[in-house]
CSV table of C-alpha atoms in Angstrom, one decimal:
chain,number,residue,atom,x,y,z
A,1,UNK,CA,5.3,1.8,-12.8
A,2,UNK,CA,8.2,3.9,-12.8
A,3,UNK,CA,10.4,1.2,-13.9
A,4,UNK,CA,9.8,1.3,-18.0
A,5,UNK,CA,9.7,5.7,-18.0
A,6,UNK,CA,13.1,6.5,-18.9
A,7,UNK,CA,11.8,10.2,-16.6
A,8,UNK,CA,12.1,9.1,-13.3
A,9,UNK,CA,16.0,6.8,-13.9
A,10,UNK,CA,17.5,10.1,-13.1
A,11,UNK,CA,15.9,10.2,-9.8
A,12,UNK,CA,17.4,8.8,-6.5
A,13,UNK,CA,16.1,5.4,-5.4
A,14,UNK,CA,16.0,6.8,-2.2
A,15,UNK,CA,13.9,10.0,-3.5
A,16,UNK,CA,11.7,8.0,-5.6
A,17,UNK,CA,10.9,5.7,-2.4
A,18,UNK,CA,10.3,8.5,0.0
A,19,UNK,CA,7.7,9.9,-3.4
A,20,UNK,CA,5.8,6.6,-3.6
A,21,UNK,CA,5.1,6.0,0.4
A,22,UNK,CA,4.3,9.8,0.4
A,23,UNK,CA,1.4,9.4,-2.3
A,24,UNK,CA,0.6,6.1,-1.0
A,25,UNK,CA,0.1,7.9,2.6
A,26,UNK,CA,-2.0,10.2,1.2
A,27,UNK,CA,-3.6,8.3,-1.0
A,28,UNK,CA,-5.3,5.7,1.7
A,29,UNK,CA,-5.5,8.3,4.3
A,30,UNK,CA,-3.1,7.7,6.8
A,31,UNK,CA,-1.7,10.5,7.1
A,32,UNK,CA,1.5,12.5,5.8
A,33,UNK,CA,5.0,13.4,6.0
A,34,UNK,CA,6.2,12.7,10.3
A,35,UNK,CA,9.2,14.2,11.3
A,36,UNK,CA,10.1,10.2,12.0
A,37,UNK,CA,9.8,9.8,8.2
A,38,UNK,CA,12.1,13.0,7.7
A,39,UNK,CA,14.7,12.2,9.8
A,40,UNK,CA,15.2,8.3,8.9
A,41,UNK,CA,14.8,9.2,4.8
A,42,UNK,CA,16.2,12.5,4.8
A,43,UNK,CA,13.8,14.1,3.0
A,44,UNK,CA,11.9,16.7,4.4
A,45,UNK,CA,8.1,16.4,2.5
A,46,UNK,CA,9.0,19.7,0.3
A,47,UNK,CA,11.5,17.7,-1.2
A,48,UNK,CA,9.3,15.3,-2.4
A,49,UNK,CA,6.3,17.4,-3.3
A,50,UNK,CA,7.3,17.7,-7.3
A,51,UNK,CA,7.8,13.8,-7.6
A,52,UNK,CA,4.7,13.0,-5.9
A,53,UNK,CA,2.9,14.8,-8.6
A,54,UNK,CA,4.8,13.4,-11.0
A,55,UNK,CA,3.9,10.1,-10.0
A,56,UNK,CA,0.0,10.9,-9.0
A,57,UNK,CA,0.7,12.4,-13.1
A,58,UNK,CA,1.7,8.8,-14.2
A,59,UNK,CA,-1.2,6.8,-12.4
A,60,UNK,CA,-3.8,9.5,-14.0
A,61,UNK,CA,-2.0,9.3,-17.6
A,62,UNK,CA,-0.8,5.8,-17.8
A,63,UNK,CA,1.1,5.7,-21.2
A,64,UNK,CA,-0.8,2.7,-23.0
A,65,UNK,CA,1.8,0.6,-25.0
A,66,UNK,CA,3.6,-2.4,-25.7
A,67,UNK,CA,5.3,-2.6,-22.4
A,68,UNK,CA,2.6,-3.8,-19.9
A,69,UNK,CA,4.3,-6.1,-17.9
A,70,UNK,CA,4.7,-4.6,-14.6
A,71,UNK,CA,0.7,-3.1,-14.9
A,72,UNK,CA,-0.2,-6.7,-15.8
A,73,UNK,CA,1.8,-8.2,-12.8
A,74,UNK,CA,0.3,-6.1,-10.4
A,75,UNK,CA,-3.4,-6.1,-11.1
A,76,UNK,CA,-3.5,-9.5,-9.5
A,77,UNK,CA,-4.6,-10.3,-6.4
A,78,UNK,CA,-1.5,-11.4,-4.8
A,79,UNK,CA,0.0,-8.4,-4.9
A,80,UNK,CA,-3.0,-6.4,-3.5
A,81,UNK,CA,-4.1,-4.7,-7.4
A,82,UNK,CA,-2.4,-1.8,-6.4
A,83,UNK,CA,-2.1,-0.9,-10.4
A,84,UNK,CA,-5.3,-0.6,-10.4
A,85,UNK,CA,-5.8,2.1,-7.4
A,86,UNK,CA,-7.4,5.2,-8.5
A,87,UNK,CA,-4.8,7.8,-8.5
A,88,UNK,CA,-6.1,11.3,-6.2
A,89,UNK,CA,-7.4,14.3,-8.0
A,90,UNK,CA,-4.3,16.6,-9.1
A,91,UNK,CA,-6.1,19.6,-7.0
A,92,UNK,CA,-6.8,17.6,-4.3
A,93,UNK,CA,-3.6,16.6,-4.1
A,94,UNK,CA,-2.1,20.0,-4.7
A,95,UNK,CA,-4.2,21.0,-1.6
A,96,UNK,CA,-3.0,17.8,0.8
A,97,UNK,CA,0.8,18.4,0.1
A,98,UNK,CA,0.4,22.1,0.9
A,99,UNK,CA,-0.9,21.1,4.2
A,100,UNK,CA,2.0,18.5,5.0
């Protein structure tokens, strides 16, 4: 979803990566942040903490226009409907990363 918000181009693919499988960890409950994840993506979870609620911020608000492409592609089966996932409470959240 990050591909049409102009926000997140400044962001390091690497970064943004390490964001998404962070929320996605936490989102399906399989746990958080390992020190394996740290050392192969560099990224300690700190450093990702502000993205990840940037992007739990996206799922929540999805901006509602004319580019719908990449929603549309990946509500479909094949590739799981993860655009349709529920995005996690922003408190929630903010309580889960504090504990990672």
């Amino acid at each position: 979803m990050t591909l049409q918000e102009y926000d997140y181009a400044r962001e390091s693919p690497s970064k943004l990566a390490a964001s998404c499988l962070l929320l996605a960890l936490i989102m399906k409950n399989l746990g958080g942040w390992t020190p394996t994840l740290e050392y192969y993506s560099g990224y300690s979870s700190q450093d990702l903490h502000p993205l990840v609620k940037r992007l739990n911020f996206l799922l929540t608000y999805q901006p509602y226009d004319k580019l719908k492409a990449v929603r549309t592609k990946y509500s479909h089966r094949v590739f799981f409907e993860v655009a349709k996932v529920t995005p996690m409470d922003m408190l929630k959240l903010e309580e889960t990363l504090k504990s990672c």
